[in-house]
Amino acid sequence: MKKRLLFVFFIVFLTNTNLSIGQNIKLKASGKSKAATKEIDSVGYAKRFPNYISLETEVYALKEKLIRRGFIDTEIKEIIKQNDSLFNATLYIGQRINAIKVFFGSEFNLKLLQFSEVKIGSNYFEVNIEKLETTLDILNKRIAEQGDPFSTLKLKNIRKENEDLISADLHIETNQKRRIDKIVVKGYERFPQSYIKRFLKLKTGQSFNLEDIKAKTEKLQELRFAKEIKAPEVLFTNDSTILYLYTEKTKSNNFDGYLGFGTNENTNRIDFDGYIDLRLVNNLNFGESLRLFYKSDEIDQQTFDVKINAPYIFGSPIGLDLGLNIFRKDSTFSTTTQQARISYQVNANHRISAGIKGSVSSDLLDTNSASLDDYTSSYYQIGYNYIKPQYYDPLFPINFWFDINSNFGNRTLNNIEQRQTAFTLETYKIFNLNNRNSVFLRLTGASLSSDNYLDNELYRFGGINSIRGFEENSLVANLFGVINTEYRYRLSNSIYIHSVIDAAYFENDISDTKNKLFGFGFGLGLLTKAGLFKLNYSSGKTENVPFKLSDSKIHVSLTATF
């Protein structure tokens, strides 16, 4: 009986309120004139609501929109229920104000206004009324960037100047300027401190600017050995500001090797060649790197190369590069080269260096030939390097590389010094056409200038890392240039195929040779759990000489990251 009475009461309640379950109510807003109604309609507002509370909220929101648009005298006159489902809201909007003149004190920094289109006077700035809120937000942000993140702006003493202009006084409530008191790294606690100061350019005592900090920490993505896993955060206390950086150590060691084979023209037997390239990065948590390279060619040449890079020595902006190279050609000669450089990291992408290099070469056959003899040489070096990484892409981690070196010095032969200059260049760029297609262009070259030359001081090139389709280091020159091109197509995120189109030009003044070379072929890359597997098939030819399939080369390599 009680339940039935409650149900009857509920039905009577709904009947008296003239609303039924699931019924929507409508809103129509109007002004005191047709022109005013047109302005209200142009602002826009919602017209259907599930209940009266949401409808009333929309009317007050409409009032705020009109005020921001310049109708600062807007008032809600009445909200009347027209029928069971329609409410009429009447608003008085008054005369529209087009601009506001904001007066400021003598201590105000006019440079803060350079970001926007405002009319600046001696002690005021004038802005369109619709842009006032945005202008004040950006102005407050600029003040925060100067180390006061808790500053607030207020407009006081608002008054009418004329029919379409109002004025107000700008009041800035400032707090004690904040500076970074401590930097804490989370995730990778042993992150090199020198990289925070020198690479990211963050240090204690700096004026606090969160946007600037975020922009700097994004550079972590350009490091091989670490990445940002979370946006930086700040802890404010009464007397300190602590910055938290969130990083993660990444796999950055590389092992690269390949096995090549082809048919020997003289013996018609298959010859094998290959190399090992080991790169160790940041294993001591100083950002250091070690490269160990060994190559054995099919024409009985061996190369051993080791390079050490120690950036930001003792926390300074200066780095140190050391190198040792030993090259031996069968039992003909051997050359040992040592170099030491100091480098300066301008920023995340640019690095300049200067140093010395010395070489000692020995004629193992004692032939007393005019083109092969013992010699020593010493050079002063100047270099520049630019790198633009894309480490998010495991297939192609470097988008742009540019490295140039100049060498000036002397070669000593039979106690006679000969001035020499040498230049080397290596640069490549990936042009990403879309997610699947890209074009790879690479240019390498070197030049040695001297009055006369020895065979054991010339450059040796050719092979998988030079012009493809030729034996490793089989080409000898005092000047050469190589262009490598590849059109790459991704079959998936882990597989791609590519073309091989190479061209080269070289000069050898000892043999009075000038020649053009070409290489054609194709290849594929496969990203596996073991690393990046590459297979290349290429064939080379010299100018005016036809192709021979028997001269084709197949190269297989695997680059593992650990």
XYZ file of C-alpha atoms in Angstrom, residues 47-499:
453
model
C 19.994 25.187 -27.430
C 18.976 21.801 -25.955
C 19.470 20.708 -22.349
C 18.497 17.783 -20.153
C 17.439 20.028 -17.228
C 16.992 23.639 -16.134
C 20.301 23.854 -14.245
C 22.373 23.157 -17.378
C 20.239 25.655 -19.321
C 20.840 28.398 -16.744
C 24.589 27.627 -16.762
C 24.665 28.090 -20.550
C 22.969 31.515 -20.239
C 25.671 32.742 -17.847
C 28.359 31.302 -20.142
C 26.790 33.226 -23.015
C 27.009 36.397 -20.958
C 30.768 35.834 -20.468
C 31.268 35.276 -24.203
C 29.568 38.573 -24.974
C 31.668 40.439 -22.416
C 34.862 39.020 -23.960
C 33.627 40.161 -27.340
C 33.374 43.750 -26.136
C 29.809 44.007 -24.796
C 31.018 44.754 -21.288
C 27.623 46.030 -20.061
C 25.888 42.705 -20.768
C 23.208 41.770 -18.221
C 20.746 38.890 -17.957
C 17.345 40.530 -17.670
C 15.135 37.474 -17.317
C 14.760 33.771 -18.038
C 11.076 32.992 -18.656
C 9.419 29.651 -19.206
C 7.497 29.983 -22.479
C 5.899 26.534 -22.447
C 6.620 22.992 -21.256
C 9.810 22.706 -23.339
C 10.918 26.276 -24.193
C 12.637 28.957 -22.119
C 13.304 32.486 -23.329
C 16.366 34.366 -22.016
C 16.488 38.123 -22.522
C 19.855 39.897 -22.337
C 20.860 43.533 -22.453
C 24.213 43.819 -24.276
C 24.638 47.600 -24.641
C 27.221 49.308 -26.850
C 30.144 47.240 -28.071
C 33.630 48.317 -26.958
C 36.283 47.703 -29.638
C 39.518 48.372 -27.742
C 41.008 48.741 -24.293
C 43.862 50.975 -23.210
C 45.915 49.399 -20.421
C 48.119 51.739 -18.375
C 51.262 50.464 -16.650
C 53.860 51.811 -14.243
C 57.380 53.034 -14.934
C 58.907 49.735 -13.766
C 57.117 47.776 -16.500
C 59.433 46.130 -19.068
C 58.274 47.131 -22.559
C 60.166 44.173 -24.091
C 57.471 41.904 -22.693
C 55.081 43.333 -25.292
C 57.213 42.528 -28.341
C 55.399 39.225 -28.792
C 52.017 40.638 -29.892
C 50.361 43.181 -32.156
C 49.558 45.962 -29.713
C 49.748 49.706 -29.959
C 52.319 50.903 -27.432
C 52.346 54.369 -25.920
C 54.607 55.994 -23.345
C 52.763 54.488 -20.372
C 50.107 52.237 -21.922
C 49.364 49.656 -24.559
C 46.152 49.403 -26.563
C 44.719 46.094 -27.734
C 41.553 44.800 -29.399
C 39.060 43.822 -26.705
C 38.671 40.309 -28.154
C 42.409 39.734 -27.867
C 42.732 41.090 -24.327
C 42.522 37.765 -22.510
C 45.034 36.080 -24.847
C 47.373 39.070 -24.589
C 47.303 39.038 -20.785
C 47.862 35.247 -20.712
C 50.945 35.507 -22.923
C 52.188 38.527 -20.962
C 51.874 36.581 -17.717
C 53.730 33.687 -19.321
C 56.559 36.030 -20.341
C 56.834 37.301 -16.785
C 56.928 33.697 -15.532
C 59.772 32.949 -17.965
C 61.848 35.594 -16.192
C 61.846 33.468 -13.061
C 58.530 34.377 -11.424
C 56.149 31.440 -12.145
C 53.611 32.596 -9.543
C 53.050 36.117 -10.839
C 49.461 37.282 -11.462
C 47.994 40.100 -13.531
C 44.937 42.166 -12.649
C 43.115 45.033 -14.320
C 41.926 47.677 -11.858
C 40.006 50.938 -12.079
C 38.201 49.976 -15.315
C 36.568 53.014 -16.896
C 35.070 54.234 -20.172
C 37.099 56.627 -22.293
C 34.482 57.000 -25.054
C 31.819 54.964 -26.852
C 34.171 52.276 -28.162
C 37.175 52.525 -25.814
C 37.716 51.638 -22.179
C 40.834 51.928 -20.044
C 42.241 50.136 -17.013
C 45.324 50.063 -14.817
C 47.569 47.003 -14.982
C 48.564 45.611 -11.621
C 51.247 42.904 -11.478
C 51.510 40.875 -8.310
C 55.051 39.526 -8.249
C 56.739 37.023 -5.993
C 60.347 36.292 -5.235
C 62.074 35.262 -8.462
C 62.874 31.561 -8.644
C 66.216 30.049 -9.561
C 67.134 26.386 -9.946
C 68.672 25.284 -6.639
C 69.094 21.582 -7.370
C 68.832 19.190 -10.322
C 67.866 15.591 -9.607
C 67.958 12.843 -12.257
C 65.471 10.005 -11.851
C 65.569 6.666 -13.679
C 69.201 6.861 -14.811
C 70.776 8.217 -11.638
C 74.339 7.865 -13.008
C 73.606 10.086 -15.981
C 76.811 12.079 -16.745
C 76.608 15.353 -14.828
C 78.764 17.123 -17.412
C 76.065 16.512 -20.042
C 73.493 18.281 -17.869
C 75.647 21.380 -17.677
C 77.323 21.357 -21.093
C 75.009 19.449 -23.423
C 71.599 20.379 -21.996
C 72.955 23.712 -20.699
C 71.131 23.370 -17.369
C 72.819 24.337 -14.121
C 71.985 25.469 -10.633
C 71.588 29.201 -10.177
C 69.834 29.637 -13.521
C 66.640 31.674 -13.622
C 63.699 29.283 -13.608
C 61.866 28.999 -16.934
C 59.860 25.803 -17.356
C 59.275 26.184 -21.104
C 62.974 26.711 -21.703
C 63.784 23.683 -19.527
C 61.391 21.492 -21.509
C 62.970 22.599 -24.790
C 66.457 21.780 -23.478
C 65.560 18.358 -22.078
C 64.115 17.356 -25.458
C 67.748 17.213 -26.604
C 68.061 14.010 -24.584
C 66.441 12.290 -27.547
C 69.542 13.215 -29.572
C 71.828 11.148 -27.332
C 72.654 7.559 -28.218
C 72.960 6.405 -24.621
C 69.935 8.005 -22.920
C 66.405 9.208 -23.590
C 63.758 11.262 -21.818
C 60.926 9.099 -20.462
C 58.851 11.829 -18.826
C 58.552 15.595 -18.943
C 60.592 17.439 -16.272
C 58.890 18.329 -13.017
C 59.575 21.003 -10.403
C 59.209 20.994 -6.647
C 58.721 24.442 -5.122
C 59.314 25.007 -1.437
C 59.469 28.243 0.535
C 63.188 28.670 -0.039
C 64.197 26.315 -2.878
C 63.365 25.126 -6.395
C 64.239 21.516 -7.268
C 64.181 20.332 -10.874
C 63.559 16.642 -11.587
C 64.679 15.090 -14.888
C 63.379 11.661 -15.902
C 65.745 9.672 -18.118
C 66.483 6.099 -19.077
C 69.743 4.520 -20.181
C 69.509 2.953 -23.635
C 71.510 0.318 -25.456
C 74.244 2.150 -27.333
C 77.070 -0.351 -27.971
C 77.369 -1.544 -31.566
C 79.030 -4.539 -33.127
C 79.201 -4.448 -36.896
C 80.780 -6.998 -39.177
C 80.491 -8.291 -42.682
C 81.671 -11.143 -44.843
C 82.323 -10.472 -48.519
C 83.182 -12.845 -51.295
C 83.815 -12.662 -55.020
C 85.703 -14.383 -57.813
C 89.431 -13.730 -58.147
C 90.178 -12.686 -61.713
C 93.556 -14.412 -61.735
C 92.736 -17.711 -60.040
C 88.982 -17.894 -60.726
C 88.583 -18.938 -57.113
C 86.346 -17.316 -54.511
C 88.152 -14.851 -52.233
C 86.790 -13.828 -48.849
C 87.180 -10.562 -47.017
C 85.539 -8.904 -44.025
C 85.797 -6.576 -41.086
C 84.870 -6.126 -37.440
C 83.694 -2.769 -36.139
C 83.085 -2.542 -32.365
C 81.772 0.672 -30.787
C 81.415 0.991 -27.021
C 79.506 4.059 -25.782
C 79.047 5.354 -22.220
C 80.014 2.157 -20.443
C 81.759 4.204 -17.736
C 78.810 6.654 -17.519
C 80.898 9.617 -18.686
C 79.500 9.743 -22.222
C 82.803 8.377 -23.538
C 83.144 6.223 -26.655
C 85.647 3.646 -27.905
C 85.819 2.333 -31.458
C 87.839 -0.743 -32.413
C 88.039 -1.558 -36.117
C 89.821 -4.373 -37.935
C 89.580 -5.200 -41.627
C 91.217 -7.833 -43.773
C 90.931 -7.382 -47.525
C 90.872 -10.006 -50.240
C 94.034 -8.460 -51.715
C 96.000 -9.153 -48.548
C 95.668 -5.792 -46.795
C 95.032 -5.367 -43.081
C 93.750 -2.309 -41.236
C 93.647 -1.838 -37.485
C 92.075 1.352 -36.145
C 91.212 2.431 -32.604
C 89.638 5.748 -31.557
C 88.793 7.105 -28.124
C 86.554 10.076 -27.437
C 86.304 11.623 -23.971
C 83.834 14.565 -23.951
C 83.665 17.322 -21.339
C 86.933 16.536 -19.560
C 86.719 17.417 -15.841
C 83.335 19.017 -16.501
C 84.799 21.530 -18.984
C 83.356 22.160 -22.467
C 86.535 20.637 -23.964
C 86.732 17.027 -25.142
C 89.695 14.839 -26.130
C 90.018 12.530 -29.151
C 92.836 10.009 -29.505
C 93.439 7.707 -32.453
C 95.792 4.982 -33.659
C 95.743 3.477 -37.161
C 97.966 0.700 -38.508
C 97.778 -0.241 -42.181
C 99.774 -3.065 -43.759
C 99.861 -4.112 -47.396
C 101.027 -7.745 -47.626
C 104.830 -7.631 -47.303
C 105.223 -4.350 -49.202
C 104.849 -1.616 -46.570
C 103.222 -0.698 -43.282
C 102.076 2.710 -42.021
C 101.319 3.735 -38.445
C 99.355 6.935 -37.805
C 98.660 8.565 -34.451
C 96.539 11.613 -33.736
C 95.339 13.685 -30.789
C 92.653 16.355 -30.874
C 90.801 18.651 -28.564
C 87.171 19.299 -29.450
C 84.500 21.779 -28.454
C 80.809 20.858 -28.534
C 79.106 24.047 -29.689
C 75.676 22.518 -29.104
C 73.904 19.198 -29.530
C 74.598 19.098 -33.284
C 77.811 21.046 -33.954
C 81.373 20.190 -32.924
C 84.703 21.748 -33.881
C 88.158 20.286 -33.254
C 91.863 20.938 -33.660
C 94.899 18.744 -33.119
C 98.004 17.041 -34.501
C 98.612 13.897 -36.530
C 101.803 12.012 -37.208
C 102.622 9.055 -39.483
C 105.527 6.668 -39.858
C 105.685 4.431 -42.936
C 108.207 1.673 -43.679
C 109.162 0.084 -46.996
C 109.302 -3.605 -45.980
C 110.921 -4.714 -49.248
C 113.688 -2.075 -49.315
C 113.035 -1.656 -53.039
C 114.584 1.825 -53.238
C 111.744 2.629 -55.621
C 110.912 6.236 -56.407
C 107.265 5.535 -55.562
C 107.802 3.538 -52.350
C 110.082 4.548 -49.504
C 110.329 5.153 -45.760
C 108.900 8.475 -44.628
C 107.522 10.373 -41.647
C 104.909 13.104 -41.671
C 103.328 15.512 -39.220
C 100.193 17.621 -39.635
C 98.124 20.195 -37.831
C 94.422 19.413 -38.079
C 91.207 21.455 -38.056
C 87.832 19.738 -38.235
C 84.104 20.341 -38.100
C 81.324 17.826 -37.526
C 77.534 18.124 -37.720
C 75.084 15.386 -36.843
C 71.288 15.293 -36.940
C 70.059 12.030 -35.455
C 66.736 10.263 -35.688
C 67.337 7.614 -33.042
C 63.628 6.819 -32.929
C 64.235 4.937 -36.206
C 66.335 1.784 -35.574
C 66.794 1.171 -39.305
C 68.227 4.624 -40.094
C 69.332 6.303 -36.831
C 71.243 9.194 -38.481
C 69.379 11.577 -40.779
C 72.215 13.968 -41.657
C 75.975 13.688 -41.163
C 78.670 16.149 -42.208
C 82.366 15.797 -41.359
C 85.245 17.762 -42.891
C 88.922 17.835 -41.919
C 91.865 19.921 -43.080
C 95.504 18.876 -42.585
C 98.537 21.132 -43.008
C 102.064 19.872 -42.483
C 105.213 18.269 -43.830
C 106.460 14.920 -45.056
C 110.089 14.033 -44.374
C 111.765 11.749 -46.915
C 115.528 11.121 -46.839
C 115.905 14.115 -44.483
C 114.146 16.378 -46.989
C 110.924 18.082 -45.910
C 108.057 18.502 -48.340
C 105.047 20.688 -47.522
C 101.702 18.955 -47.944
C 98.011 19.671 -47.427
C 95.237 17.115 -47.178
C 91.446 17.377 -47.022
C 88.828 14.740 -46.268
C 85.056 15.002 -46.496
C 82.212 12.667 -45.609
C 78.555 13.684 -45.655
C 75.245 11.944 -46.135
C 71.552 12.804 -45.908
C 68.314 10.850 -45.829
C 65.394 12.502 -47.600
C 62.220 11.021 -46.132
C 59.552 11.220 -48.853
C 56.904 9.522 -46.717
C 56.645 6.710 -44.178
C 57.797 4.071 -46.663
C 59.931 5.830 -49.258
C 63.236 7.634 -48.771
C 66.339 8.582 -50.716
C 69.861 8.230 -49.323
C 72.682 10.388 -50.714
C 76.296 10.148 -49.586
C 79.429 11.989 -50.692
C 82.960 11.058 -49.639
C 86.194 12.450 -50.923
C 89.821 13.198 -50.138
C 92.662 15.176 -51.628
C 96.413 15.143 -50.977
C 98.448 18.019 -52.430
C 102.195 17.584 -52.783
C 105.004 18.175 -55.285
C 105.529 14.407 -55.533
C 103.860 11.310 -54.118
C 104.668 7.931 -52.631
C 102.470 4.901 -53.134
C 102.414 4.177 -49.399
C 100.945 7.613 -48.549
C 98.071 7.624 -51.029
C 94.405 7.044 -50.177
C 92.908 3.593 -50.635
C 89.193 3.232 -51.230
C 86.594 0.947 -52.787
C 84.264 -1.655 -51.300
C 81.141 -1.820 -49.176
C 81.769 1.507 -47.381
C 82.974 3.291 -50.530
C 82.102 2.563 -54.165
C 80.346 -0.771 -54.190
C 81.129 -3.495 -56.718
C 84.920 -3.161 -56.288
C 87.350 -4.982 -54.049
C 88.008 -3.489 -50.643
C 90.738 -0.801 -50.738
C 91.706 -1.867 -54.258
C 91.721 1.679 -55.662
C 94.676 4.008 -54.979
C 94.567 7.786 -55.504
C 95.845 11.138 -54.331
C 92.408 12.626 -55.156
C 89.024 10.910 -55.267
C 85.324 11.528 -54.846
C 82.523 8.988 -54.429
C 78.764 9.478 -54.660
C 76.535 6.741 -53.214
C 72.795 6.757 -53.819
C 70.049 4.471 -52.609
C 66.316 4.501 -53.135
C 64.877 2.793 -50.065
C 61.457 1.231 -49.695
C 60.167 -0.113 -46.383
C 58.231 -3.316 -46.634
C 57.530 -3.036 -42.904
C 59.015 -1.364 -39.830
C 61.791 -3.983 -39.812
C 62.429 -4.768 -43.499
C 63.516 -2.576 -46.394
C 64.930 -3.017 -49.879
C 67.081 -0.541 -51.766
C 68.833 0.162 -55.022
